[in-house]
mmCIF file with all atom_site columns, C-alpha atoms in Angstrom:
data_model
loop_
_atom_site.group_PDB
_atom_site.id
_atom_site.type_symbol
_atom_site.label_atom_id
_atom_site.label_alt_id
_atom_site.label_comp_id
_atom_site.label_asym_id
_atom_site.label_entity_id
_atom_site.label_seq_id
_atom_site.pdbx_PDB_ins_code
_atom_site.Cartn_x
_atom_site.Cartn_y
_atom_site.Cartn_z
_atom_site.occupancy
_atom_site.B_iso_or_equiv
_atom_site.pdbx_formal_charge
_atom_site.auth_seq_id
_atom_site.auth_comp_id
_atom_site.auth_asym_id
_atom_site.auth_atom_id
_atom_site.pdbx_PDB_model_num
ATOM 1   C CA . ALA A 1 1   ? -10.906 8.067   -0.950  1.00 55.00 ? 711 ALA A CA 1
ATOM 2   C CA . GLN A 1 2   ? -8.031  9.021   0.690   1.00 52.00 ? 712 GLN A CA 1
ATOM 3   C CA . ARG A 1 3   ? -8.400  6.770   4.098   1.00 86.00 ? 713 ARG A CA 1
ATOM 4   C CA . VAL A 1 4   ? -4.815  7.212   5.635   1.00 95.00 ? 714 VAL A CA 1
ATOM 5   C CA . THR A 1 5   ? -3.683  10.346  7.172   1.00 95.00 ? 715 THR A CA 1
ATOM 6   C CA . GLN A 1 6   ? 0.078   11.401  7.961   1.00 96.00 ? 716 GLN A CA 1
ATOM 7   C CA . PRO A 1 7   ? 0.083   14.813  9.264   1.00 95.00 ? 717 PRO A CA 1
ATOM 8   C CA . GLU A 1 8   ? 3.623   15.460  8.906   1.00 95.00 ? 718 GLU A CA 1
ATOM 9   C CA . LYS A 1 9   ? 5.617   15.857  5.701   1.00 95.00 ? 719 LYS A CA 1
ATOM 10  C CA . LEU A 1 10  ? 8.580   16.181  7.433   1.00 96.00 ? 720 LEU A CA 1
ATOM 11  C CA . LEU A 1 11  ? 9.903   15.177  10.498  1.00 97.00 ? 721 LEU A CA 1
ATOM 12  C CA . SER A 1 12  ? 13.439  16.056  11.591  1.00 97.00 ? 722 SER A CA 1
ATOM 13  C CA . VAL A 1 13  ? 15.053  14.288  14.675  1.00 97.00 ? 723 VAL A CA 1
ATOM 14  C CA . PHE A 1 14  ? 18.314  14.055  16.315  1.00 97.00 ? 724 PHE A CA 1
ATOM 15  C CA . LYS A 1 15  ? 20.092  10.781  16.561  1.00 97.00 ? 725 LYS A CA 1
ATOM 16  C CA . GLY A 1 16  ? 19.162  9.038   19.827  1.00 97.00 ? 726 GLY A CA 1
ATOM 17  C CA . ALA A 1 17  ? 16.079  11.344  20.338  1.00 98.00 ? 727 ALA A CA 1
ATOM 18  C CA . PRO A 1 18  ? 12.536  9.277   20.021  1.00 97.00 ? 728 PRO A CA 1
ATOM 19  C CA . VAL A 1 19  ? 10.627  9.511   17.163  1.00 97.00 ? 729 VAL A CA 1
ATOM 20  C CA . GLU A 1 20  ? 6.972   8.803   16.258  1.00 97.00 ? 730 GLU A CA 1
ATOM 21  C CA . LEU A 1 21  ? 5.279   8.985   12.896  1.00 98.00 ? 731 LEU A CA 1
ATOM 22  C CA . LYS A 1 22  ? 1.649   9.856   13.096  1.00 97.00 ? 732 LYS A CA 1
ATOM 23  C CA . CYS A 1 23  ? -1.088  7.900   11.034  1.00 97.00 ? 733 CYS A CA 1
ATOM 24  C CA . ASN A 1 24  ? -4.661  8.056   11.298  1.00 96.00 ? 734 ASN A CA 1
ATOM 25  C CA . TYR A 1 25  ? -7.141  6.296   9.130   1.00 95.00 ? 735 TYR A CA 1
ATOM 26  C CA . SER A 1 26  ? -11.018 6.435   8.659   1.00 92.00 ? 736 SER A CA 1
ATOM 27  C CA . TYR A 1 27  ? -12.752 2.978   8.454   1.00 86.00 ? 737 TYR A CA 1
ATOM 28  C CA . SER A 1 28  ? -15.232 1.927   10.835  1.00 79.00 ? 738 SER A CA 1
ATOM 29  C CA . GLY A 1 29  ? -14.562 -1.882  10.234  1.00 80.00 ? 739 GLY A CA 1
ATOM 30  C CA . SER A 1 30  ? -11.196 -3.910  11.461  1.00 81.00 ? 740 SER A CA 1
ATOM 31  C CA . PRO A 1 31  ? -8.431  -2.641  9.014   1.00 85.00 ? 741 PRO A CA 1
ATOM 32  C CA . GLU A 1 32  ? -5.205  -4.208  8.156   1.00 89.00 ? 742 GLU A CA 1
ATOM 33  C CA . LEU A 1 33  ? -2.371  -1.496  8.662   1.00 93.00 ? 743 LEU A CA 1
ATOM 34  C CA . PHE A 1 34  ? 1.095   -1.235  7.420   1.00 94.00 ? 744 PHE A CA 1
ATOM 35  C CA . TRP A 1 35  ? 4.374   0.670   7.465   1.00 96.00 ? 745 TRP A CA 1
ATOM 36  C CA . TYR A 1 36  ? 6.330   0.744   4.137   1.00 97.00 ? 746 TYR A CA 1
ATOM 37  C CA . VAL A 1 37  ? 9.672   2.139   4.180   1.00 97.00 ? 747 VAL A CA 1
ATOM 38  C CA . GLN A 1 38  ? 11.728  3.518   1.031   1.00 96.00 ? 748 GLN A CA 1
ATOM 39  C CA . TYR A 1 39  ? 15.377  4.077   2.165   1.00 96.00 ? 749 TYR A CA 1
ATOM 40  C CA . SER A 1 40  ? 16.982  6.249   -0.569  1.00 94.00 ? 750 SER A CA 1
ATOM 41  C CA . ARG A 1 41  ? 17.959  4.467   -4.098  1.00 91.00 ? 751 ARG A CA 1
ATOM 42  C CA . GLN A 1 42  ? 16.220  1.442   -2.701  1.00 94.00 ? 752 GLN A CA 1
ATOM 43  C CA . ARG A 1 43  ? 12.822  -0.085  -3.604  1.00 95.00 ? 753 ARG A CA 1
ATOM 44  C CA . LEU A 1 44  ? 9.589   0.484   -1.302  1.00 95.00 ? 754 LEU A CA 1
ATOM 45  C CA . GLN A 1 45  ? 9.638   -2.319  1.191   1.00 94.00 ? 755 GLN A CA 1
ATOM 46  C CA . LEU A 1 46  ? 7.485   -3.472  3.958   1.00 94.00 ? 756 LEU A CA 1
ATOM 47  C CA . LEU A 1 47  ? 8.624   -2.424  7.286   1.00 95.00 ? 757 LEU A CA 1
ATOM 48  C CA . LEU A 1 48  ? 5.877   -3.763  9.647   1.00 92.00 ? 758 LEU A CA 1
ATOM 49  C CA . ARG A 1 49  ? 2.195   -4.917  10.094  1.00 90.00 ? 759 ARG A CA 1
ATOM 50  C CA . HIS A 1 50  ? -0.145  -4.682  12.703  1.00 85.00 ? 760 HIS A CA 1
ATOM 51  C CA . ILE A 1 51  ? -1.189  -8.007  12.932  1.00 79.00 ? 761 ILE A CA 1
ATOM 52  C CA . SER A 1 52  ? 2.454   -9.504  13.432  1.00 79.00 ? 762 SER A CA 1
ATOM 53  C CA . ARG A 1 53  ? 2.903   -7.180  16.520  1.00 77.00 ? 763 ARG A CA 1
ATOM 54  C CA . GLU A 1 54  ? 6.618   -7.643  16.175  1.00 82.00 ? 764 GLU A CA 1
ATOM 55  C CA . SER A 1 55  ? 9.512   -4.964  16.231  1.00 84.00 ? 765 SER A CA 1
ATOM 56  C CA . ILE A 1 56  ? 11.362  -4.263  13.037  1.00 88.00 ? 766 ILE A CA 1
ATOM 57  C CA . LYS A 1 57  ? 14.645  -2.442  13.418  1.00 92.00 ? 767 LYS A CA 1
ATOM 58  C CA . GLY A 1 58  ? 13.398  -1.332  16.861  1.00 92.00 ? 768 GLY A CA 1
ATOM 59  C CA . PHE A 1 59  ? 10.213  0.397   15.450  1.00 95.00 ? 769 PHE A CA 1
ATOM 60  C CA . THR A 1 60  ? 6.988   -0.766  16.869  1.00 94.00 ? 770 THR A CA 1
ATOM 61  C CA . ALA A 1 61  ? 3.520   0.214   16.177  1.00 94.00 ? 771 ALA A CA 1
ATOM 62  C CA . ASP A 1 62  ? 0.370   -0.199  17.953  1.00 87.00 ? 772 ASP A CA 1
ATOM 63  C CA . LEU A 1 63  ? -3.378  -0.121  16.443  1.00 89.00 ? 773 LEU A CA 1
ATOM 64  C CA . ASN A 1 64  ? -5.335  2.371   18.308  1.00 90.00 ? 774 ASN A CA 1
ATOM 65  C CA . LYS A 1 65  ? -8.691  1.063   17.316  1.00 88.00 ? 775 LYS A CA 1
ATOM 66  C CA . GLY A 1 66  ? -10.415 4.185   19.744  1.00 90.00 ? 776 GLY A CA 1
ATOM 67  C CA . GLU A 1 67  ? -7.966  7.061   18.357  1.00 91.00 ? 777 GLU A CA 1
ATOM 68  C CA . THR A 1 68  ? -8.181  5.293   14.779  1.00 93.00 ? 778 THR A CA 1
ATOM 69  C CA . SER A 1 69  ? -4.576  5.650   14.811  1.00 94.00 ? 779 SER A CA 1
ATOM 70  C CA . PHE A 1 70  ? -1.351  3.092   14.135  1.00 95.00 ? 780 PHE A CA 1
ATOM 71  C CA . HIS A 1 71  ? 1.889   5.446   15.327  1.00 97.00 ? 781 HIS A CA 1
ATOM 72  C CA . LEU A 1 72  ? 5.168   3.945   14.552  1.00 97.00 ? 782 LEU A CA 1
ATOM 73  C CA . LYS A 1 73  ? 7.828   4.582   17.479  1.00 96.00 ? 783 LYS A CA 1
ATOM 74  C CA . LYS A 1 74  ? 11.473  4.241   17.804  1.00 97.00 ? 784 LYS A CA 1
ATOM 75  C CA . PRO A 1 75  ? 12.810  4.878   21.208  1.00 97.00 ? 785 PRO A CA 1
ATOM 76  C CA . PHE A 1 76  ? 16.283  6.185   19.777  1.00 97.00 ? 786 PHE A CA 1
ATOM 77  C CA . ALA A 1 77  ? 16.646  7.365   16.216  1.00 97.00 ? 787 ALA A CA 1
ATOM 78  C CA . GLN A 1 78  ? 19.365  6.319   14.061  1.00 97.00 ? 788 GLN A CA 1
ATOM 79  C CA . GLU A 1 79  ? 20.593  7.833   11.370  1.00 97.00 ? 789 GLU A CA 1
ATOM 80  C CA . GLU A 1 80  ? 20.326  4.895   8.970   1.00 97.00 ? 790 GLU A CA 1
ATOM 81  C CA . ASP A 1 81  ? 16.290  5.273   9.678   1.00 98.00 ? 791 ASP A CA 1
ATOM 82  C CA . SER A 1 82  ? 16.473  8.352   7.445   1.00 98.00 ? 792 SER A CA 1
ATOM 83  C CA . ALA A 1 83  ? 13.936  7.149   4.504   1.00 97.00 ? 793 ALA A CA 1
ATOM 84  C CA . MET A 1 84  ? 10.288  8.077   3.590   1.00 96.00 ? 794 MET A CA 1
ATOM 85  C CA . TYR A 1 85  ? 7.443   6.041   5.436   1.00 97.00 ? 795 TYR A CA 1
ATOM 86  C CA . TYR A 1 86  ? 4.394   5.118   4.101   1.00 97.00 ? 796 TYR A CA 1
ATOM 87  C CA . CYS A 1 87  ? 1.208   4.331   6.449   1.00 97.00 ? 797 CYS A CA 1
ATOM 88  C CA . ALA A 1 88  ? -1.001  1.726   4.654   1.00 95.00 ? 798 ALA A CA 1
ATOM 89  C CA . LEU A 1 89  ? -4.686  0.452   5.220   1.00 93.00 ? 799 LEU A CA 1
ATOM 90  C CA . SER A 1 90  ? -6.165  -2.639  3.511   1.00 90.00 ? 800 SER A CA 1
ATOM 91  C CA . LEU A 1 91  ? -9.684  -3.577  3.954   1.00 84.00 ? 801 LEU A CA 1
ATOM 92  C CA . GLY A 1 92  ? -9.251  -6.977  3.911   1.00 79.00 ? 802 GLY A CA 1
ATOM 93  C CA . ALA A 1 93  ? -7.992  -9.901  1.274   1.00 77.00 ? 803 ALA A CA 1
ATOM 94  C CA . GLY A 1 94  ? -8.703  -8.974  -2.571  1.00 78.00 ? 804 GLY A CA 1
ATOM 95  C CA . TYR A 1 95  ? -8.698  -5.043  -1.557  1.00 84.00 ? 805 TYR A CA 1
ATOM 96  C CA . ALA A 1 96  ? -5.706  -3.062  -2.248  1.00 89.00 ? 806 ALA A CA 1
ATOM 97  C CA . LEU A 1 97  ? -3.726  -1.060  -0.151  1.00 92.00 ? 807 LEU A CA 1
ATOM 98  C CA . ASN A 1 98  ? -4.485  2.506   0.192   1.00 93.00 ? 808 ASN A CA 1
ATOM 99  C CA . PHE A 1 99  ? -1.386  4.418   1.158   1.00 95.00 ? 809 PHE A CA 1
ATOM 100 C CA . GLY A 1 100 ? -1.130  7.825   3.089   1.00 95.00 ? 810 GLY A CA 1
ATOM 101 C CA . LYS A 1 101 ? 1.061   10.572  1.512   1.00 94.00 ? 811 LYS A CA 1
ATOM 102 C CA . GLY A 1 102 ? 3.785   9.596   3.427   1.00 96.00 ? 812 GLY A CA 1
ATOM 103 C CA . THR A 1 103 ? 6.680   11.254  5.952   1.00 97.00 ? 813 THR A CA 1
ATOM 104 C CA . SER A 1 104 ? 10.099  11.951  5.332   1.00 97.00 ? 814 SER A CA 1
ATOM 105 C CA . LEU A 1 105 ? 12.314  11.439  8.571   1.00 98.00 ? 815 LEU A CA 1
ATOM 106 C CA . LEU A 1 106 ? 15.303  12.745  8.572   1.00 98.00 ? 816 LEU A CA 1
ATOM 107 C CA . VAL A 1 107 ? 17.917  11.759  11.661  1.00 98.00 ? 817 VAL A CA 1
ATOM 108 C CA . THR A 1 108 ? 20.627  14.017  12.253  1.00 97.00 ? 818 THR A CA 1
ATOM 109 C CA . PRO A 1 109 ? 24.122  13.462  13.975  1.00 94.00 ? 819 PRO A CA 1
ATOM 110 C CA . ASP B 2 1   ? 17.961  -10.842 -8.805  1.00 53.00 ? 302 ASP B CA 1
ATOM 111 C CA . GLY B 2 2   ? 14.697  -11.571 -9.818  1.00 65.00 ? 303 GLY B CA 1
ATOM 112 C CA . GLY B 2 3   ? 11.701  -10.702 -8.760  1.00 93.00 ? 304 GLY B CA 1
ATOM 113 C CA . ILE B 2 4   ? 9.910   -7.409  -10.730 1.00 96.00 ? 305 ILE B CA 1
ATOM 114 C CA . THR B 2 5   ? 11.360  -5.654  -13.464 1.00 97.00 ? 306 THR B CA 1
ATOM 115 C CA . GLN B 2 6   ? 9.869   -2.439  -14.566 1.00 97.00 ? 307 GLN B CA 1
ATOM 116 C CA . SER B 2 7   ? 10.868  -0.799  -17.974 1.00 96.00 ? 308 SER B CA 1
ATOM 117 C CA . PRO B 2 8   ? 11.931  1.275   -19.091 1.00 96.00 ? 309 PRO B CA 1
ATOM 118 C CA . LYS B 2 9   ? 13.631  3.195   -15.877 1.00 95.00 ? 310 LYS B CA 1
ATOM 119 C CA . TYR B 2 10  ? 13.180  6.627   -17.934 1.00 96.00 ? 311 TYR B CA 1
ATOM 120 C CA . LEU B 2 11  ? 10.817  7.584   -20.268 1.00 94.00 ? 312 LEU B CA 1
ATOM 121 C CA . PHE B 2 12  ? 10.351  10.873  -22.217 1.00 93.00 ? 313 PHE B CA 1
ATOM 122 C CA . ARG B 2 13  ? 6.782   11.723  -24.222 1.00 90.00 ? 314 ARG B CA 1
ATOM 123 C CA . LYS B 2 14  ? 5.577   14.321  -26.325 1.00 90.00 ? 315 LYS B CA 1
ATOM 124 C CA . GLU B 2 15  ? 2.315   15.149  -25.743 1.00 88.00 ? 316 GLU B CA 1
ATOM 125 C CA . GLY B 2 16  ? -0.426  13.627  -27.360 1.00 88.00 ? 317 GLY B CA 1
ATOM 126 C CA . GLN B 2 17  ? 1.149   10.544  -27.741 1.00 91.00 ? 318 GLN B CA 1
ATOM 127 C CA . ASN B 2 18  ? 0.447   7.060   -26.019 1.00 93.00 ? 319 ASN B CA 1
ATOM 128 C CA . VAL B 2 19  ? 3.110   5.308   -24.206 1.00 95.00 ? 320 VAL B CA 1
ATOM 129 C CA . THR B 2 20  ? 3.319   1.427   -22.274 1.00 97.00 ? 321 THR B CA 1
ATOM 130 C CA . LEU B 2 21  ? 5.324   1.046   -19.238 1.00 97.00 ? 322 LEU B CA 1
ATOM 131 C CA . SER B 2 22  ? 6.364   -2.368  -18.742 1.00 98.00 ? 323 SER B CA 1
ATOM 132 C CA . CYS B 2 23  ? 5.784   -4.561  -15.417 1.00 98.00 ? 324 CYS B CA 1
ATOM 133 C CA . GLU B 2 24  ? 7.079   -8.234  -15.458 1.00 98.00 ? 325 GLU B CA 1
ATOM 134 C CA . GLN B 2 25  ? 7.327   -10.513 -12.557 1.00 97.00 ? 326 GLN B CA 1
ATOM 135 C CA . ASN B 2 26  ? 8.452   -14.274 -11.694 1.00 96.00 ? 327 ASN B CA 1
ATOM 136 C CA . LEU B 2 27  ? 7.722   -14.594 -8.007  1.00 94.00 ? 328 LEU B CA 1
ATOM 137 C CA . ASN B 2 28  ? 4.279   -16.225 -9.007  1.00 93.00 ? 329 ASN B CA 1
ATOM 138 C CA . HIS B 2 29  ? 2.447   -13.850 -7.369  1.00 93.00 ? 330 HIS B CA 1
ATOM 139 C CA . ASP B 2 30  ? -1.361  -13.894 -8.369  1.00 92.00 ? 331 ASP B CA 1
ATOM 140 C CA . ALA B 2 31  ? -2.101  -9.753  -7.614  1.00 94.00 ? 332 ALA B CA 1
ATOM 141 C CA . MET B 2 32  ? -0.667  -7.134  -9.741  1.00 96.00 ? 333 MET B CA 1
ATOM 142 C CA . TYR B 2 33  ? -1.129  -3.133  -8.721  1.00 97.00 ? 334 TYR B CA 1
ATOM 143 C CA . TRP B 2 34  ? 0.272   0.158   -10.426 1.00 98.00 ? 335 TRP B CA 1
ATOM 144 C CA . TYR B 2 35  ? 0.656   3.071   -8.329  1.00 97.00 ? 336 TYR B CA 1
ATOM 145 C CA . ARG B 2 36  ? 1.606   6.451   -9.375  1.00 97.00 ? 337 ARG B CA 1
ATOM 146 C CA . GLN B 2 37  ? 3.905   8.165   -7.179  1.00 94.00 ? 338 GLN B CA 1
ATOM 147 C CA . ASP B 2 38  ? 3.994   12.344  -6.894  1.00 92.00 ? 339 ASP B CA 1
ATOM 148 C CA . PRO B 2 39  ? 5.879   14.401  -4.412  1.00 86.00 ? 340 PRO B CA 1
ATOM 149 C CA . GLY B 2 40  ? 3.349   15.297  -1.564  1.00 85.00 ? 341 GLY B CA 1
ATOM 150 C CA . GLN B 2 41  ? 0.537   12.911  -2.626  1.00 88.00 ? 342 GLN B CA 1
ATOM 151 C CA . GLY B 2 42  ? 2.015   9.507   -1.783  1.00 90.00 ? 343 GLY B CA 1
ATOM 152 C CA . LEU B 2 43  ? 1.002   6.412   -4.184  1.00 94.00 ? 344 LEU B CA 1
ATOM 153 C CA . ARG B 2 44  ? -2.126  6.381   -5.537  1.00 95.00 ? 345 ARG B CA 1
ATOM 154 C CA . LEU B 2 45  ? -3.477  3.388   -7.089  1.00 96.00 ? 346 LEU B CA 1
ATOM 155 C CA . ILE B 2 46  ? -4.245  3.349   -10.783 1.00 97.00 ? 347 ILE B CA 1
ATOM 156 C CA . TYR B 2 47  ? -5.138  -0.271  -11.473 1.00 97.00 ? 348 TYR B CA 1
ATOM 157 C CA . TYR B 2 48  ? -4.525  -3.397  -9.762  1.00 96.00 ? 349 TYR B CA 1
ATOM 158 C CA . SER B 2 49  ? -5.461  -7.280  -10.852 1.00 95.00 ? 350 SER B CA 1
ATOM 159 C CA . GLN B 2 50  ? -6.328  -9.894  -8.547  1.00 92.00 ? 351 GLN B CA 1
ATOM 160 C CA . ILE B 2 51  ? -5.889  -12.570 -11.288 1.00 92.00 ? 352 ILE B CA 1
ATOM 161 C CA . VAL B 2 52  ? -4.969  -12.925 -15.176 1.00 94.00 ? 353 VAL B CA 1
ATOM 162 C CA . ASN B 2 53  ? -7.819  -11.751 -17.606 1.00 95.00 ? 354 ASN B CA 1
ATOM 163 C CA . ASP B 2 54  ? -9.130  -9.674  -14.689 1.00 95.00 ? 355 ASP B CA 1
ATOM 164 C CA . PHE B 2 55  ? -8.788  -6.353  -13.291 1.00 96.00 ? 356 PHE B CA 1
ATOM 165 C CA . GLN B 2 56  ? -10.203 -3.356  -11.560 1.00 95.00 ? 357 GLN B CA 1
ATOM 166 C CA . LYS B 2 57  ? -9.938  0.550   -11.454 1.00 96.00 ? 358 LYS B CA 1
ATOM 167 C CA . GLY B 2 58  ? -8.132  1.948   -8.755  1.00 95.00 ? 359 GLY B CA 1
ATOM 168 C CA . ASP B 2 59  ? -8.285  5.607   -7.277  1.00 92.00 ? 360 ASP B CA 1
ATOM 169 C CA . ILE B 2 60  ? -6.913  7.443   -10.234 1.00 95.00 ? 361 ILE B CA 1
ATOM 170 C CA . ALA B 2 61  ? -7.706  5.335   -13.434 1.00 96.00 ? 362 ALA B CA 1
ATOM 171 C CA . GLU B 2 62  ? -8.484  7.885   -15.963 1.00 96.00 ? 363 GLU B CA 1
ATOM 172 C CA . GLY B 2 63  ? -6.281  8.121   -18.692 1.00 96.00 ? 364 GLY B CA 1
ATOM 173 C CA . TYR B 2 64  ? -4.831  5.081   -18.101 1.00 97.00 ? 365 TYR B CA 1
ATOM 174 C CA . SER B 2 65  ? -5.413  1.119   -19.382 1.00 97.00 ? 366 SER B CA 1
ATOM 175 C CA . VAL B 2 66  ? -3.874  -2.400  -18.365 1.00 98.00 ? 367 VAL B CA 1
ATOM 176 C CA . SER B 2 67  ? -4.034  -5.568  -19.355 1.00 97.00 ? 368 SER B CA 1
ATOM 177 C CA . ARG B 2 68  ? -3.628  -8.719  -17.824 1.00 97.00 ? 369 ARG B CA 1
ATOM 178 C CA . GLU B 2 69  ? -3.165  -11.796 -20.499 1.00 97.00 ? 370 GLU B CA 1
ATOM 179 C CA . LYS B 2 70  ? -0.308  -13.639 -18.476 1.00 96.00 ? 371 LYS B CA 1
ATOM 180 C CA . LYS B 2 71  ? 0.370   -14.273 -14.836 1.00 96.00 ? 372 LYS B CA 1
ATOM 181 C CA . GLU B 2 72  ? 3.715   -12.504 -15.261 1.00 97.00 ? 373 GLU B CA 1
ATOM 182 C CA . SER B 2 73  ? 2.969   -9.517  -16.694 1.00 98.00 ? 374 SER B CA 1
ATOM 183 C CA . PHE B 2 74  ? 0.585   -6.441  -16.191 1.00 98.00 ? 375 PHE B CA 1
ATOM 184 C CA . PRO B 2 75  ? 1.618   -3.276  -18.582 1.00 98.00 ? 376 PRO B CA 1
ATOM 185 C CA . LEU B 2 76  ? 0.308   0.055   -17.989 1.00 98.00 ? 377 LEU B CA 1
ATOM 186 C CA . THR B 2 77  ? -0.571  2.405   -20.769 1.00 97.00 ? 378 THR B CA 1
ATOM 187 C CA . VAL B 2 78  ? -0.479  6.198   -20.239 1.00 96.00 ? 379 VAL B CA 1
ATOM 188 C CA . THR B 2 79  ? -2.808  7.466   -22.972 1.00 93.00 ? 380 THR B CA 1
ATOM 189 C CA . SER B 2 80  ? -3.038  11.215  -24.460 1.00 88.00 ? 381 SER B CA 1
ATOM 190 C CA . ALA B 2 81  ? -6.430  11.648  -22.162 1.00 86.00 ? 382 ALA B CA 1
ATOM 191 C CA . GLN B 2 82  ? -4.037  11.736  -18.743 1.00 88.00 ? 383 GLN B CA 1
ATOM 192 C CA . LYS B 2 83  ? -4.177  15.071  -18.093 1.00 88.00 ? 384 LYS B CA 1
ATOM 193 C CA . ASN B 2 84  ? -1.049  15.235  -16.150 1.00 90.00 ? 385 ASN B CA 1
ATOM 194 C CA . PRO B 2 85  ? 0.992   12.350  -17.151 1.00 92.00 ? 386 PRO B CA 1
ATOM 195 C CA . THR B 2 86  ? 4.356   13.324  -15.716 1.00 94.00 ? 387 THR B CA 1
ATOM 196 C CA . ALA B 2 87  ? 5.295   10.886  -12.471 1.00 95.00 ? 388 ALA B CA 1
ATOM 197 C CA . PHE B 2 88  ? 7.074   8.063   -11.084 1.00 96.00 ? 389 PHE B CA 1
ATOM 198 C CA . TYR B 2 89  ? 5.126   4.808   -11.651 1.00 98.00 ? 390 TYR B CA 1
ATOM 199 C CA . LEU B 2 90  ? 5.433   1.790   -9.328  1.00 97.00 ? 391 LEU B CA 1
ATOM 200 C CA . CYS B 2 91  ? 4.265   -1.760  -9.992  1.00 98.00 ? 392 CYS B CA 1
ATOM 201 C CA . ALA B 2 92  ? 4.105   -4.328  -7.038  1.00 97.00 ? 393 ALA B CA 1
ATOM 202 C CA . THR B 2 93  ? 3.089   -7.864  -6.730  1.00 96.00 ? 394 THR B CA 1
ATOM 203 C CA . GLU B 2 94  ? 1.235   -9.500  -3.486  1.00 92.00 ? 395 GLU B CA 1
ATOM 204 C CA . GLY B 2 95  ? 1.327   -13.462 -2.794  1.00 79.00 ? 396 GLY B CA 1
ATOM 205 C CA . ARG B 2 96  ? -1.479  -15.669 -2.634  1.00 70.00 ? 397 ARG B CA 1
ATOM 206 C CA . GLU B 2 97  ? -1.534  -15.227 0.858   1.00 71.00 ? 398 GLU B CA 1
ATOM 207 C CA . ASN B 2 98  ? -3.071  -11.827 0.858   1.00 67.00 ? 399 ASN B CA 1
ATOM 208 C CA . THR B 2 99  ? -1.090  -10.505 3.810   1.00 76.00 ? 400 THR B CA 1
ATOM 209 C CA . GLY B 2 100 ? -1.070  -7.216  2.598   1.00 81.00 ? 401 GLY B CA 1
ATOM 210 C CA . GLU B 2 101 ? 2.873   -7.242  1.761   1.00 88.00 ? 402 GLU B CA 1
ATOM 211 C CA . LEU B 2 102 ? 3.324   -5.802  -1.755  1.00 93.00 ? 403 LEU B CA 1
ATOM 212 C CA . PHE B 2 103 ? 6.753   -6.325  -3.309  1.00 94.00 ? 404 PHE B CA 1
ATOM 213 C CA . PHE B 2 104 ? 7.515   -3.087  -5.391  1.00 96.00 ? 405 PHE B CA 1
ATOM 214 C CA . GLY B 2 105 ? 9.535   -2.732  -8.778  1.00 97.00 ? 406 GLY B CA 1
ATOM 215 C CA . GLU B 2 106 ? 12.313  -0.018  -9.103  1.00 96.00 ? 407 GLU B CA 1
ATOM 216 C CA . GLY B 2 107 ? 9.785   2.357   -10.668 1.00 96.00 ? 408 GLY B CA 1
ATOM 217 C CA . SER B 2 108 ? 9.340   3.790   -14.144 1.00 97.00 ? 409 SER B CA 1
ATOM 218 C CA . ARG B 2 109 ? 9.852   7.723   -14.646 1.00 96.00 ? 410 ARG B CA 1
ATOM 219 C CA . LEU B 2 110 ? 7.534   9.424   -17.317 1.00 95.00 ? 411 LEU B CA 1
ATOM 220 C CA . THR B 2 111 ? 8.166   12.606  -18.317 1.00 94.00 ? 412 THR B CA 1
ATOM 221 C CA . VAL B 2 112 ? 6.255   14.512  -21.146 1.00 91.00 ? 413 VAL B CA 1
ATOM 222 C CA . LEU B 2 113 ? 7.544   17.122  -23.197 1.00 86.00 ? 414 LEU B CA 1
#
């Protein structure tokens, strides 16, 4: 069952503009949430996880349990941020990750 | 570089034939996964294995089979019962810490003619 929703298939922004990739989830417990990224001709890889509360490549994501959201944000987009981004949810240890359908981010000069 | 190796990268198959995709890892990871990636569909879980000789069905297991006889290997067989097998298949592993960080292979693209 799809528990992760990424409403935008494609998001296009200009270089230097703020970017927000949306992710909503459906789970009543305390999920673990992740953002994965796939750059052109590269393997899918972890970008960040909510538990770490860290900023990676300028990206941050805050878990909002009230809105059941985990949006990915960056204040100033760069052309090298162009990639496919997937939000993923885990119910905990021993459970497989459930991925959203992905958002393709295009940053144009 | 080591890590996860999927083979073959490209595979063509006639309808009615079974085909097996290989996934080998040297990361000493316990958990291994198979996902299917289709445009606009994201990644959908086919099968996963937390430990040798044990595996569980994912959301779209019908028409697929797996085995986990060795820690390093988790082959996926796409059977003739799979209605729409043309897709990109991704194998992944996860370390014992169960942190949710998956390490992915480069993928195998299967085309059924």
